JSON list of C-alpha atoms in Angstrom, two decimals:
[
{"chain": "A", "resi": 1, "resn": "UNK", "atom": "CA", "xyz": [0.00, 0.00, 0.00]},
{"chain": "A", "resi": 2, "resn": "UNK", "atom": "CA", "xyz": [1.09, 3.52, -0.69]},
{"chain": "A", "resi": 3, "resn": "UNK", "atom": "CA", "xyz": [1.67, 6.06, 2.07]},
{"chain": "A", "resi": 4, "resn": "UNK", "atom": "CA", "xyz": [2.39, 9.77, 1.95]},
{"chain": "A", "resi": 5, "resn": "UNK", "atom": "CA", "xyz": [4.10, 11.58, 4.81]},
{"chain": "A", "resi": 6, "resn": "UNK", "atom": "CA", "xyz": [4.27, 15.29, 5.47]},
{"chain": "A", "resi": 7, "resn": "UNK", "atom": "CA", "xyz": [6.44, 15.75, 8.52]},
{"chain": "A", "resi": 8, "resn": "UNK", "atom": "CA", "xyz": [5.83, 19.47, 9.03]},
{"chain": "A", "resi": 9, "resn": "UNK", "atom": "CA", "xyz": [2.36, 20.10, 10.52]},
{"chain": "A", "resi": 10, "resn": "UNK", "atom": "CA", "xyz": [2.88, 23.87, 10.57]},
{"chain": "A", "resi": 11, "resn": "UNK", "atom": "CA", "xyz": [5.28, 26.35, 9.03]},
{"chain": "A", "resi": 12, "resn": "UNK", "atom": "CA", "xyz": [5.56, 30.08, 8.73]},
{"chain": "A", "resi": 13, "resn": "UNK", "atom": "CA", "xyz": [7.49, 32.32, 6.38]},
{"chain": "A", "resi": 14, "resn": "UNK", "atom": "CA", "xyz": [7.95, 36.04, 5.98]},
{"chain": "A", "resi": 15, "resn": "UNK", "atom": "CA", "xyz": [6.39, 37.67, 2.99]},
{"chain": "A", "resi": 16, "resn": "UNK", "atom": "CA", "xyz": [8.72, 37.70, -0.06]},
{"chain": "A", "resi": 17, "resn": "UNK", "atom": "CA", "xyz": [10.89, 34.93, 1.36]},
{"chain": "A", "resi": 18, "resn": "UNK", "atom": "CA", "xyz": [11.24, 31.32, 0.20]},
{"chain": "A", "resi": 19, "resn": "UNK", "atom": "CA", "xyz": [9.87, 28.27, 1.98]},
{"chain": "A", "resi": 20, "resn": "UNK", "atom": "CA", "xyz": [10.12, 24.54, 1.31]},
{"chain": "A", "resi": 21, "resn": "UNK", "atom": "CA", "xyz": [7.48, 22.02, 2.31]},
{"chain": "A", "resi": 22, "resn": "UNK", "atom": "CA", "xyz": [8.55, 18.41, 2.52]},
{"chain": "A", "resi": 23, "resn": "UNK", "atom": "CA", "xyz": [6.78, 15.26, 1.40]},
{"chain": "A", "resi": 24, "resn": "UNK", "atom": "CA", "xyz": [7.94, 11.67, 1.29]},
{"chain": "A", "resi": 25, "resn": "UNK", "atom": "CA", "xyz": [6.07, 8.69, 0.00]},
{"chain": "A", "resi": 26, "resn": "UNK", "atom": "CA", "xyz": [6.35, 4.95, -0.07]},
{"chain": "A", "resi": 27, "resn": "UNK", "atom": "CA", "xyz": [5.41, 2.83, -3.05]},
{"chain": "A", "resi": 28, "resn": "UNK", "atom": "CA", "xyz": [6.55, -0.14, -5.06]},
{"chain": "A", "resi": 29, "resn": "UNK", "atom": "CA", "xyz": [5.01, 1.29, -8.22]},
{"chain": "A", "resi": 30, "resn": "UNK", "atom": "CA", "xyz": [7.27, 2.61, -10.96]},
{"chain": "A", "resi": 31, "resn": "UNK", "atom": "CA", "xyz": [4.69, 4.76, -12.73]},
{"chain": "A", "resi": 32, "resn": "UNK", "atom": "CA", "xyz": [2.77, 7.35, -10.78]},
{"chain": "A", "resi": 33, "resn": "UNK", "atom": "CA", "xyz": [1.96, 11.01, -10.41]},
{"chain": "A", "resi": 34, "resn": "UNK", "atom": "CA", "xyz": [2.59, 13.34, -7.53]},
{"chain": "A", "resi": 35, "resn": "UNK", "atom": "CA", "xyz": [0.66, 16.49, -6.77]},
{"chain": "A", "resi": 36, "resn": "UNK", "atom": "CA", "xyz": [0.62, 19.43, -4.43]},
{"chain": "A", "resi": 37, "resn": "UNK", "atom": "CA", "xyz": [-2.77, 20.87, -3.59]},
{"chain": "A", "resi": 38, "resn": "UNK", "atom": "CA", "xyz": [-3.49, 24.07, -1.73]},
{"chain": "A", "resi": 39, "resn": "UNK", "atom": "CA", "xyz": [-6.50, 24.54, 0.53]},
{"chain": "A", "resi": 40, "resn": "UNK", "atom": "CA", "xyz": [-6.97, 28.16, 1.61]},
{"chain": "A", "resi": 41, "resn": "UNK", "atom": "CA", "xyz": [-9.43, 29.14, 4.34]},
{"chain": "A", "resi": 42, "resn": "UNK", "atom": "CA", "xyz": [-12.15, 29.14, 1.68]},
{"chain": "A", "resi": 43, "resn": "UNK", "atom": "CA", "xyz": [-11.84, 25.34, 1.78]},
{"chain": "A", "resi": 44, "resn": "UNK", "atom": "CA", "xyz": [-11.52, 25.00, -2.01]},
{"chain": "A", "resi": 45, "resn": "UNK", "atom": "CA", "xyz": [-8.88, 22.47, -3.09]},
{"chain": "A", "resi": 46, "resn": "UNK", "atom": "CA", "xyz": [-6.63, 24.01, -5.74]},
{"chain": "A", "resi": 47, "resn": "UNK", "atom": "CA", "xyz": [-3.99, 22.17, -7.74]},
{"chain": "A", "resi": 48, "resn": "UNK", "atom": "CA", "xyz": [-0.62, 23.86, -7.33]},
{"chain": "A", "resi": 49, "resn": "UNK", "atom": "CA", "xyz": [1.72, 21.60, -9.27]},
{"chain": "A", "resi": 50, "resn": "UNK", "atom": "CA", "xyz": [1.98, 18.12, -10.73]},
{"chain": "A", "resi": 51, "resn": "UNK", "atom": "CA", "xyz": [4.94, 15.80, -11.41]},
{"chain": "A", "resi": 52, "resn": "UNK", "atom": "CA", "xyz": [5.06, 12.68, -13.56]},
{"chain": "A", "resi": 53, "resn": "UNK", "atom": "CA", "xyz": [7.33, 10.08, -12.02]},
{"chain": "A", "resi": 54, "resn": "UNK", "atom": "CA", "xyz": [8.85, 9.16, -15.38]},
{"chain": "A", "resi": 55, "resn": "UNK", "atom": "CA", "xyz": [10.06, 12.72, -15.92]},
{"chain": "A", "resi": 56, "resn": "UNK", "atom": "CA", "xyz": [13.38, 13.59, -14.37]},
{"chain": "A", "resi": 57, "resn": "UNK", "atom": "CA", "xyz": [12.90, 17.31, -14.84]},
{"chain": "A", "resi": 58, "resn": "UNK", "atom": "CA", "xyz": [11.38, 19.04, -11.85]},
{"chain": "A", "resi": 59, "resn": "UNK", "atom": "CA", "xyz": [8.03, 20.71, -12.49]},
{"chain": "A", "resi": 60, "resn": "UNK", "atom": "CA", "xyz": [7.66, 24.45, -12.09]},
{"chain": "A", "resi": 61, "resn": "UNK", "atom": "CA", "xyz": [4.62, 26.72, -12.08]},
{"chain": "A", "resi": 62, "resn": "UNK", "atom": "CA", "xyz": [5.51, 30.39, -11.68]},
{"chain": "A", "resi": 63, "resn": "UNK", "atom": "CA", "xyz": [6.65, 30.83, -8.05]},
{"chain": "A", "resi": 64, "resn": "UNK", "atom": "CA", "xyz": [6.11, 27.14, -7.26]},
{"chain": "A", "resi": 65, "resn": "UNK", "atom": "CA", "xyz": [8.62, 24.42, -8.01]},
{"chain": "A", "resi": 66, "resn": "UNK", "atom": "CA", "xyz": [9.29, 20.92, -6.81]},
{"chain": "A", "resi": 67, "resn": "UNK", "atom": "CA", "xyz": [12.38, 18.94, -5.95]},
{"chain": "A", "resi": 68, "resn": "UNK", "atom": "CA", "xyz": [11.53, 15.40, -7.04]},
{"chain": "A", "resi": 69, "resn": "UNK", "atom": "CA", "xyz": [13.96, 12.74, -5.91]},
{"chain": "A", "resi": 70, "resn": "UNK", "atom": "CA", "xyz": [12.57, 9.45, -7.18]},
{"chain": "A", "resi": 71, "resn": "UNK", "atom": "CA", "xyz": [15.16, 7.19, -5.60]},
{"chain": "A", "resi": 72, "resn": "UNK", "atom": "CA", "xyz": [14.67, 8.86, -2.24]},
{"chain": "A", "resi": 73, "resn": "UNK", "atom": "CA", "xyz": [10.90, 9.00, -2.74]},
{"chain": "A", "resi": 74, "resn": "UNK", "atom": "CA", "xyz": [10.88, 12.64, -1.88]},
{"chain": "A", "resi": 75, "resn": "UNK", "atom": "CA", "xyz": [8.73, 15.40, -3.39]},
{"chain": "A", "resi": 76, "resn": "UNK", "atom": "CA", "xyz": [9.22, 18.79, -1.79]},
{"chain": "A", "resi": 77, "resn": "UNK", "atom": "CA", "xyz": [7.48, 22.02, -2.76]},
{"chain": "A", "resi": 78, "resn": "UNK", "atom": "CA", "xyz": [9.36, 25.30, -2.91]},
{"chain": "A", "resi": 79, "resn": "UNK", "atom": "CA", "xyz": [7.44, 28.55, -2.81]},
{"chain": "A", "resi": 80, "resn": "UNK", "atom": "CA", "xyz": [9.47, 31.58, -3.86]},
{"chain": "A", "resi": 81, "resn": "UNK", "atom": "CA", "xyz": [8.60, 35.20, -3.13]},
{"chain": "A", "resi": 82, "resn": "UNK", "atom": "CA", "xyz": [5.90, 34.11, -0.68]},
{"chain": "A", "resi": 83, "resn": "UNK", "atom": "CA", "xyz": [2.71, 36.14, -0.72]},
{"chain": "A", "resi": 84, "resn": "UNK", "atom": "CA", "xyz": [0.00, 36.59, 1.89]},
{"chain": "A", "resi": 85, "resn": "UNK", "atom": "CA", "xyz": [-2.36, 34.71, -0.42]},
{"chain": "A", "resi": 86, "resn": "UNK", "atom": "CA", "xyz": [-0.18, 31.63, -0.12]},
{"chain": "A", "resi": 87, "resn": "UNK", "atom": "CA", "xyz": [-1.43, 31.15, 3.43]},
{"chain": "A", "resi": 88, "resn": "UNK", "atom": "CA", "xyz": [-3.19, 27.78, 3.31]},
{"chain": "A", "resi": 89, "resn": "UNK", "atom": "CA", "xyz": [-3.03, 24.08, 4.05]},
{"chain": "A", "resi": 90, "resn": "UNK", "atom": "CA", "xyz": [-0.83, 22.28, 1.54]},
{"chain": "A", "resi": 91, "resn": "UNK", "atom": "CA", "xyz": [-1.41, 18.63, 0.74]},
{"chain": "A", "resi": 92, "resn": "UNK", "atom": "CA", "xyz": [0.93, 16.30, -1.06]},
{"chain": "A", "resi": 93, "resn": "UNK", "atom": "CA", "xyz": [-0.84, 13.55, -3.00]},
{"chain": "A", "resi": 94, "resn": "UNK", "atom": "CA", "xyz": [0.18, 10.35, -4.76]},
{"chain": "A", "resi": 95, "resn": "UNK", "atom": "CA", "xyz": [-1.63, 8.57, -7.55]},
{"chain": "A", "resi": 96, "resn": "UNK", "atom": "CA", "xyz": [-0.50, 5.40, -9.26]},
{"chain": "A", "resi": 97, "resn": "UNK", "atom": "CA", "xyz": [-1.32, 5.06, -12.94]},
{"chain": "A", "resi": 98, "resn": "UNK", "atom": "CA", "xyz": [-2.58, 1.50, -12.82]},
{"chain": "A", "resi": 99, "resn": "UNK", "atom": "CA", "xyz": [-5.78, 0.15, -11.36]},
{"chain": "A", "resi": 100, "resn": "UNK", "atom": "CA", "xyz": [-8.00, 2.68, -9.66]},
{"chain": "A", "resi": 101, "resn": "UNK", "atom": "CA", "xyz": [-7.08, 6.33, -9.95]},
{"chain": "A", "resi": 102, "resn": "UNK", "atom": "CA", "xyz": [-7.36, 7.56, -6.40]},
{"chain": "A", "resi": 103, "resn": "UNK", "atom": "CA", "xyz": [-5.32, 10.09, -4.52]},
{"chain": "A", "resi": 104, "resn": "UNK", "atom": "CA", "xyz": [-3.46, 9.13, -1.40]},
{"chain": "A", "resi": 105, "resn": "UNK", "atom": "CA", "xyz": [-3.07, 12.34, 0.54]},
{"chain": "A", "resi": 106, "resn": "UNK", "atom": "CA", "xyz": [-0.54, 13.34, 3.16]},
{"chain": "A", "resi": 107, "resn": "UNK", "atom": "CA", "xyz": [-1.70, 14.86, 6.42]},
{"chain": "A", "resi": 108, "resn": "UNK", "atom": "CA", "xyz": [-1.04, 18.39, 5.24]},
{"chain": "A", "resi": 109, "resn": "UNK", "atom": "CA", "xyz": [1.19, 21.30, 6.22]},
{"chain": "A", "resi": 110, "resn": "UNK", "atom": "CA", "xyz": [-0.39, 24.51, 7.44]},
{"chain": "A", "resi": 111, "resn": "UNK", "atom": "CA", "xyz": [1.59, 27.41, 5.98]},
{"chain": "A", "resi": 112, "resn": "UNK", "atom": "CA", "xyz": [1.24, 30.93, 7.29]},
{"chain": "A", "resi": 113, "resn": "UNK", "atom": "CA", "xyz": [2.80, 33.83, 5.42]},
{"chain": "A", "resi": 114, "resn": "UNK", "atom": "CA", "xyz": [3.62, 36.72, 7.73]},
{"chain": "A", "resi": 115, "resn": "UNK", "atom": "CA", "xyz": [3.45, 40.35, 6.69]},
{"chain": "B", "resi": 1, "resn": "UNK", "atom": "CA", "xyz": [-19.62, 28.49, -14.75]},
{"chain": "B", "resi": 2, "resn": "UNK", "atom": "CA", "xyz": [-18.77, 26.30, -11.78]},
{"chain": "B", "resi": 3, "resn": "UNK", "atom": "CA", "xyz": [-16.90, 23.18, -12.89]},
{"chain": "B", "resi": 4, "resn": "UNK", "atom": "CA", "xyz": [-17.79, 20.96, -9.93]},
{"chain": "B", "resi": 5, "resn": "UNK", "atom": "CA", "xyz": [-20.67, 22.04, -7.73]},
{"chain": "B", "resi": 6, "resn": "UNK", "atom": "CA", "xyz": [-22.03, 20.59, -4.53]},
{"chain": "B", "resi": 7, "resn": "UNK", "atom": "CA", "xyz": [-25.26, 21.22, -2.69]},
{"chain": "B", "resi": 8, "resn": "UNK", "atom": "CA", "xyz": [-25.68, 22.08, 0.02]},
{"chain": "B", "resi": 9, "resn": "UNK", "atom": "CA", "xyz": [-22.48, 23.77, 1.16]},
{"chain": "B", "resi": 10, "resn": "UNK", "atom": "CA", "xyz": [-23.51, 23.53, 4.80]},
{"chain": "B", "resi": 11, "resn": "UNK", "atom": "CA", "xyz": [-25.70, 20.91, 6.41]},
{"chain": "B", "resi": 12, "resn": "UNK", "atom": "CA", "xyz": [-26.63, 20.78, 10.08]},
{"chain": "B", "resi": 13, "resn": "UNK", "atom": "CA", "xyz": [-28.74, 17.87, 11.21]},
{"chain": "B", "resi": 14, "resn": "UNK", "atom": "CA", "xyz": [-29.49, 15.68, 14.18]},
{"chain": "B", "resi": 15, "resn": "UNK", "atom": "CA", "xyz": [-28.28, 12.20, 14.93]},
{"chain": "B", "resi": 16, "resn": "UNK", "atom": "CA", "xyz": [-30.37, 9.49, 13.35]},
{"chain": "B", "resi": 17, "resn": "UNK", "atom": "CA", "xyz": [-31.50, 11.56, 10.39]},
{"chain": "B", "resi": 18, "resn": "UNK", "atom": "CA", "xyz": [-30.95, 10.66, 6.73]},
{"chain": "B", "resi": 19, "resn": "UNK", "atom": "CA", "xyz": [-29.39, 13.24, 4.43]},
{"chain": "B", "resi": 20, "resn": "UNK", "atom": "CA", "xyz": [-28.08, 13.56, 0.88]},
{"chain": "B", "resi": 21, "resn": "UNK", "atom": "CA", "xyz": [-25.35, 15.65, -0.71]},
{"chain": "B", "resi": 22, "resn": "UNK", "atom": "CA", "xyz": [-25.48, 16.28, -4.42]},
{"chain": "B", "resi": 23, "resn": "UNK", "atom": "CA", "xyz": [-22.59, 16.77, -6.82]},
{"chain": "B", "resi": 24, "resn": "UNK", "atom": "CA", "xyz": [-22.56, 17.81, -10.44]},
{"chain": "B", "resi": 25, "resn": "UNK", "atom": "CA", "xyz": [-19.71, 18.40, -12.86]},
{"chain": "B", "resi": 26, "resn": "UNK", "atom": "CA", "xyz": [-19.93, 20.13, -16.23]},
{"chain": "B", "resi": 27, "resn": "UNK", "atom": "CA", "xyz": [-16.42, 19.20, -17.39]},
{"chain": "B", "resi": 28, "resn": "UNK", "atom": "CA", "xyz": [-17.42, 16.12, -19.34]},
{"chain": "B", "resi": 29, "resn": "UNK", "atom": "CA", "xyz": [-15.28, 13.93, -17.10]},
{"chain": "B", "resi": 30, "resn": "UNK", "atom": "CA", "xyz": [-15.87, 10.20, -16.85]},
{"chain": "B", "resi": 31, "resn": "UNK", "atom": "CA", "xyz": [-14.80, 9.71, -13.24]},
{"chain": "B", "resi": 32, "resn": "UNK", "atom": "CA", "xyz": [-16.14, 11.19, -10.04]},
{"chain": "B", "resi": 33, "resn": "UNK", "atom": "CA", "xyz": [-15.09, 10.80, -6.41]},
{"chain": "B", "resi": 34, "resn": "UNK", "atom": "CA", "xyz": [-16.19, 11.42, -2.85]},
{"chain": "B", "resi": 35, "resn": "UNK", "atom": "CA", "xyz": [-13.60, 12.34, -0.24]},
{"chain": "B", "resi": 36, "resn": "UNK", "atom": "CA", "xyz": [-14.05, 12.93, 3.48]},
{"chain": "B", "resi": 37, "resn": "UNK", "atom": "CA", "xyz": [-11.98, 15.52, 5.34]},
{"chain": "B", "resi": 38, "resn": "UNK", "atom": "CA", "xyz": [-12.08, 15.07, 9.10]},
{"chain": "B", "resi": 39, "resn": "UNK", "atom": "CA", "xyz": [-11.57, 17.65, 11.82]},
{"chain": "B", "resi": 40, "resn": "UNK", "atom": "CA", "xyz": [-7.80, 17.23, 11.61]},
{"chain": "B", "resi": 41, "resn": "UNK", "atom": "CA", "xyz": [-7.94, 18.05, 7.89]},
{"chain": "B", "resi": 42, "resn": "UNK", "atom": "CA", "xyz": [-7.09, 14.50, 6.84]},
{"chain": "B", "resi": 43, "resn": "UNK", "atom": "CA", "xyz": [-8.49, 13.71, 3.38]},
{"chain": "B", "resi": 44, "resn": "UNK", "atom": "CA", "xyz": [-9.50, 10.19, 2.49]},
{"chain": "B", "resi": 45, "resn": "UNK", "atom": "CA", "xyz": [-11.15, 8.67, -0.55]},
{"chain": "B", "resi": 46, "resn": "UNK", "atom": "CA", "xyz": [-14.56, 7.11, 0.03]},
{"chain": "B", "resi": 47, "resn": "UNK", "atom": "CA", "xyz": [-15.97, 6.20, -3.37]},
{"chain": "B", "resi": 48, "resn": "UNK", "atom": "CA", "xyz": [-15.33, 6.59, -7.05]},
{"chain": "B", "resi": 49, "resn": "UNK", "atom": "CA", "xyz": [-17.50, 6.05, -10.09]},
{"chain": "B", "resi": 50, "resn": "UNK", "atom": "CA", "xyz": [-16.40, 5.76, -13.69]},
{"chain": "B", "resi": 51, "resn": "UNK", "atom": "CA", "xyz": [-19.19, 6.17, -16.23]},
{"chain": "B", "resi": 52, "resn": "UNK", "atom": "CA", "xyz": [-21.78, 5.35, -13.57]},
{"chain": "B", "resi": 53, "resn": "UNK", "atom": "CA", "xyz": [-19.92, 2.22, -12.47]},
{"chain": "B", "resi": 54, "resn": "UNK", "atom": "CA", "xyz": [-18.60, 1.95, -8.92]},
{"chain": "B", "resi": 55, "resn": "UNK", "atom": "CA", "xyz": [-14.84, 1.40, -9.08]},
{"chain": "B", "resi": 56, "resn": "UNK", "atom": "CA", "xyz": [-13.63, 2.40, -5.63]},
{"chain": "B", "resi": 57, "resn": "UNK", "atom": "CA", "xyz": [-15.40, 1.54, -2.43]},
{"chain": "B", "resi": 58, "resn": "UNK", "atom": "CA", "xyz": [-13.15, 2.09, 0.54]},
{"chain": "B", "resi": 59, "resn": "UNK", "atom": "CA", "xyz": [-13.88, 0.86, 4.03]},
{"chain": "B", "resi": 60, "resn": "UNK", "atom": "CA", "xyz": [-16.94, 3.01, 4.60]},
{"chain": "B", "resi": 61, "resn": "UNK", "atom": "CA", "xyz": [-19.96, 2.14, 6.77]},
{"chain": "B", "resi": 62, "resn": "UNK", "atom": "CA", "xyz": [-22.95, 0.78, 4.87]},
{"chain": "B", "resi": 63, "resn": "UNK", "atom": "CA", "xyz": [-24.87, 3.84, 5.99]},
{"chain": "B", "resi": 64, "resn": "UNK", "atom": "CA", "xyz": [-23.08, 5.69, 3.20]},
{"chain": "B", "resi": 65, "resn": "UNK", "atom": "CA", "xyz": [-24.43, 4.97, -0.27]},
{"chain": "B", "resi": 66, "resn": "UNK", "atom": "CA", "xyz": [-23.30, 6.74, -3.42]},
{"chain": "B", "resi": 67, "resn": "UNK", "atom": "CA", "xyz": [-25.53, 6.99, -6.44]},
{"chain": "B", "resi": 68, "resn": "UNK", "atom": "CA", "xyz": [-24.59, 8.05, -9.95]},
{"chain": "B", "resi": 69, "resn": "UNK", "atom": "CA", "xyz": [-27.64, 8.62, -12.17]},
{"chain": "B", "resi": 70, "resn": "UNK", "atom": "CA", "xyz": [-25.37, 9.71, -15.02]},
{"chain": "B", "resi": 71, "resn": "UNK", "atom": "CA", "xyz": [-21.70, 10.45, -15.45]},
{"chain": "B", "resi": 72, "resn": "UNK", "atom": "CA", "xyz": [-22.17, 14.13, -14.63]},
{"chain": "B", "resi": 73, "resn": "UNK", "atom": "CA", "xyz": [-23.73, 13.48, -11.22]},
{"chain": "B", "resi": 74, "resn": "UNK", "atom": "CA", "xyz": [-22.61, 11.64, -8.11]},
{"chain": "B", "resi": 75, "resn": "UNK", "atom": "CA", "xyz": [-24.73, 11.92, -5.01]},
{"chain": "B", "resi": 76, "resn": "UNK", "atom": "CA", "xyz": [-23.97, 10.74, -1.50]},
{"chain": "B", "resi": 77, "resn": "UNK", "atom": "CA", "xyz": [-26.72, 9.51, 0.75]},
{"chain": "B", "resi": 78, "resn": "UNK", "atom": "CA", "xyz": [-26.12, 8.97, 4.44]},
{"chain": "B", "resi": 79, "resn": "UNK", "atom": "CA", "xyz": [-28.52, 7.03, 6.65]},
{"chain": "B", "resi": 80, "resn": "UNK", "atom": "CA", "xyz": [-28.82, 7.16, 10.43]},
{"chain": "B", "resi": 81, "resn": "UNK", "atom": "CA", "xyz": [-26.32, 9.96, 10.85]},
{"chain": "B", "resi": 82, "resn": "UNK", "atom": "CA", "xyz": [-23.86, 9.73, 13.74]},
{"chain": "B", "resi": 83, "resn": "UNK", "atom": "CA", "xyz": [-21.77, 12.37, 15.51]},
{"chain": "B", "resi": 84, "resn": "UNK", "atom": "CA", "xyz": [-18.63, 10.92, 13.90]},
{"chain": "B", "resi": 85, "resn": "UNK", "atom": "CA", "xyz": [-19.99, 11.68, 10.45]},
{"chain": "B", "resi": 86, "resn": "UNK", "atom": "CA", "xyz": [-19.37, 15.38, 11.05]},
{"chain": "B", "resi": 87, "resn": "UNK", "atom": "CA", "xyz": [-16.78, 16.39, 8.46]},
{"chain": "B", "resi": 88, "resn": "UNK", "atom": "CA", "xyz": [-16.32, 18.18, 5.18]},
{"chain": "B", "resi": 89, "resn": "UNK", "atom": "CA", "xyz": [-17.24, 16.06, 2.18]},
{"chain": "B", "resi": 90, "resn": "UNK", "atom": "CA", "xyz": [-15.62, 16.83, -1.15]},
{"chain": "B", "resi": 91, "resn": "UNK", "atom": "CA", "xyz": [-16.74, 15.74, -4.55]},
{"chain": "B", "resi": 92, "resn": "UNK", "atom": "CA", "xyz": [-14.15, 15.63, -7.35]},
{"chain": "B", "resi": 93, "resn": "UNK", "atom": "CA", "xyz": [-13.98, 14.64, -10.99]},
{"chain": "B", "resi": 94, "resn": "UNK", "atom": "CA", "xyz": [-11.22, 13.73, -13.42]},
{"chain": "B", "resi": 95, "resn": "UNK", "atom": "CA", "xyz": [-10.84, 12.75, -17.05]},
{"chain": "B", "resi": 96, "resn": "UNK", "atom": "CA", "xyz": [-8.61, 9.76, -16.16]},
{"chain": "B", "resi": 97, "resn": "UNK", "atom": "CA", "xyz": [-6.52, 10.52, -19.20]},
{"chain": "B", "resi": 98, "resn": "UNK", "atom": "CA", "xyz": [-4.25, 13.37, -19.99]},
{"chain": "B", "resi": 99, "resn": "UNK", "atom": "CA", "xyz": [-3.24, 16.22, -17.71]},
{"chain": "B", "resi": 100, "resn": "UNK", "atom": "CA", "xyz": [-1.82, 13.79, -15.21]},
{"chain": "B", "resi": 101, "resn": "UNK", "atom": "CA", "xyz": [-5.20, 12.60, -14.04]},
{"chain": "B", "resi": 102, "resn": "UNK", "atom": "CA", "xyz": [-5.75, 15.90, -12.26]},
{"chain": "B", "resi": 103, "resn": "UNK", "atom": "CA", "xyz": [-8.82, 15.93, -10.09]},
{"chain": "B", "resi": 104, "resn": "UNK", "atom": "CA", "xyz": [-11.10, 18.95, -9.92]},
{"chain": "B", "resi": 105, "resn": "UNK", "atom": "CA", "xyz": [-12.70, 19.47, -6.55]},
{"chain": "B", "resi": 106, "resn": "UNK", "atom": "CA", "xyz": [-16.03, 20.94, -5.58]},
{"chain": "B", "resi": 107, "resn": "UNK", "atom": "CA", "xyz": [-16.29, 23.54, -2.80]},
{"chain": "B", "resi": 108, "resn": "UNK", "atom": "CA", "xyz": [-17.04, 20.94, -0.14]},
{"chain": "B", "resi": 109, "resn": "UNK", "atom": "CA", "xyz": [-20.06, 20.33, 2.07]},
{"chain": "B", "resi": 110, "resn": "UNK", "atom": "CA", "xyz": [-19.60, 20.87, 5.78]},
{"chain": "B", "resi": 111, "resn": "UNK", "atom": "CA", "xyz": [-21.80, 18.37, 7.58]},
{"chain": "B", "resi": 112, "resn": "UNK", "atom": "CA", "xyz": [-22.44, 18.92, 11.26]},
{"chain": "B", "resi": 113, "resn": "UNK", "atom": "CA", "xyz": [-24.32, 16.25, 13.20]},
{"chain": "B", "resi": 114, "resn": "UNK", "atom": "CA", "xyz": [-25.67, 17.31, 16.59]}
]
């Protein structure tokens, strides 16, 4: 069975600074996807970034980038130039590409951006 | 236009009642899901339907019954509500192909059982 671990329950960062959220996972699958979702106080789940396991290049989306280390089963999210609107819960999620297509979520990291 | 909508957004009810949450997606996706987010924010899959066929049924009490009248709708019916059912329930949909199987979430339904 797959598991996803987010070891940082809470983090804070000053506005305009950079922060890294960690995520590790355990799987015997070779093909899968990894995701970071953001859940602001509005409760809406918003996709931040996605990584295909077969791609060695780290995904980037504007101020968001990942450090994907497949051998180490690590998938961290880096937020550059943090903004107040980045304050949210961040969830790491795993999905294998065979069988049923369900997310396995981590327990989340609550990020607070300080003015 | 809202891609994935849920009704109601808030639901307060008493123990023992039966309630339903409705979900609709206008994205043309084949697959829909129900997730439960507990008070500690932990998200867990409950059910998934693909083209009206149940494909995921996690360890969920029989009091929870999903129904998919067509591939654009997935409703969740809960019988004999218990205090422990209080949570936020999210509906999601995905195309299962392309775009990394991204799932699109509804706004959530906060269920409070008193």
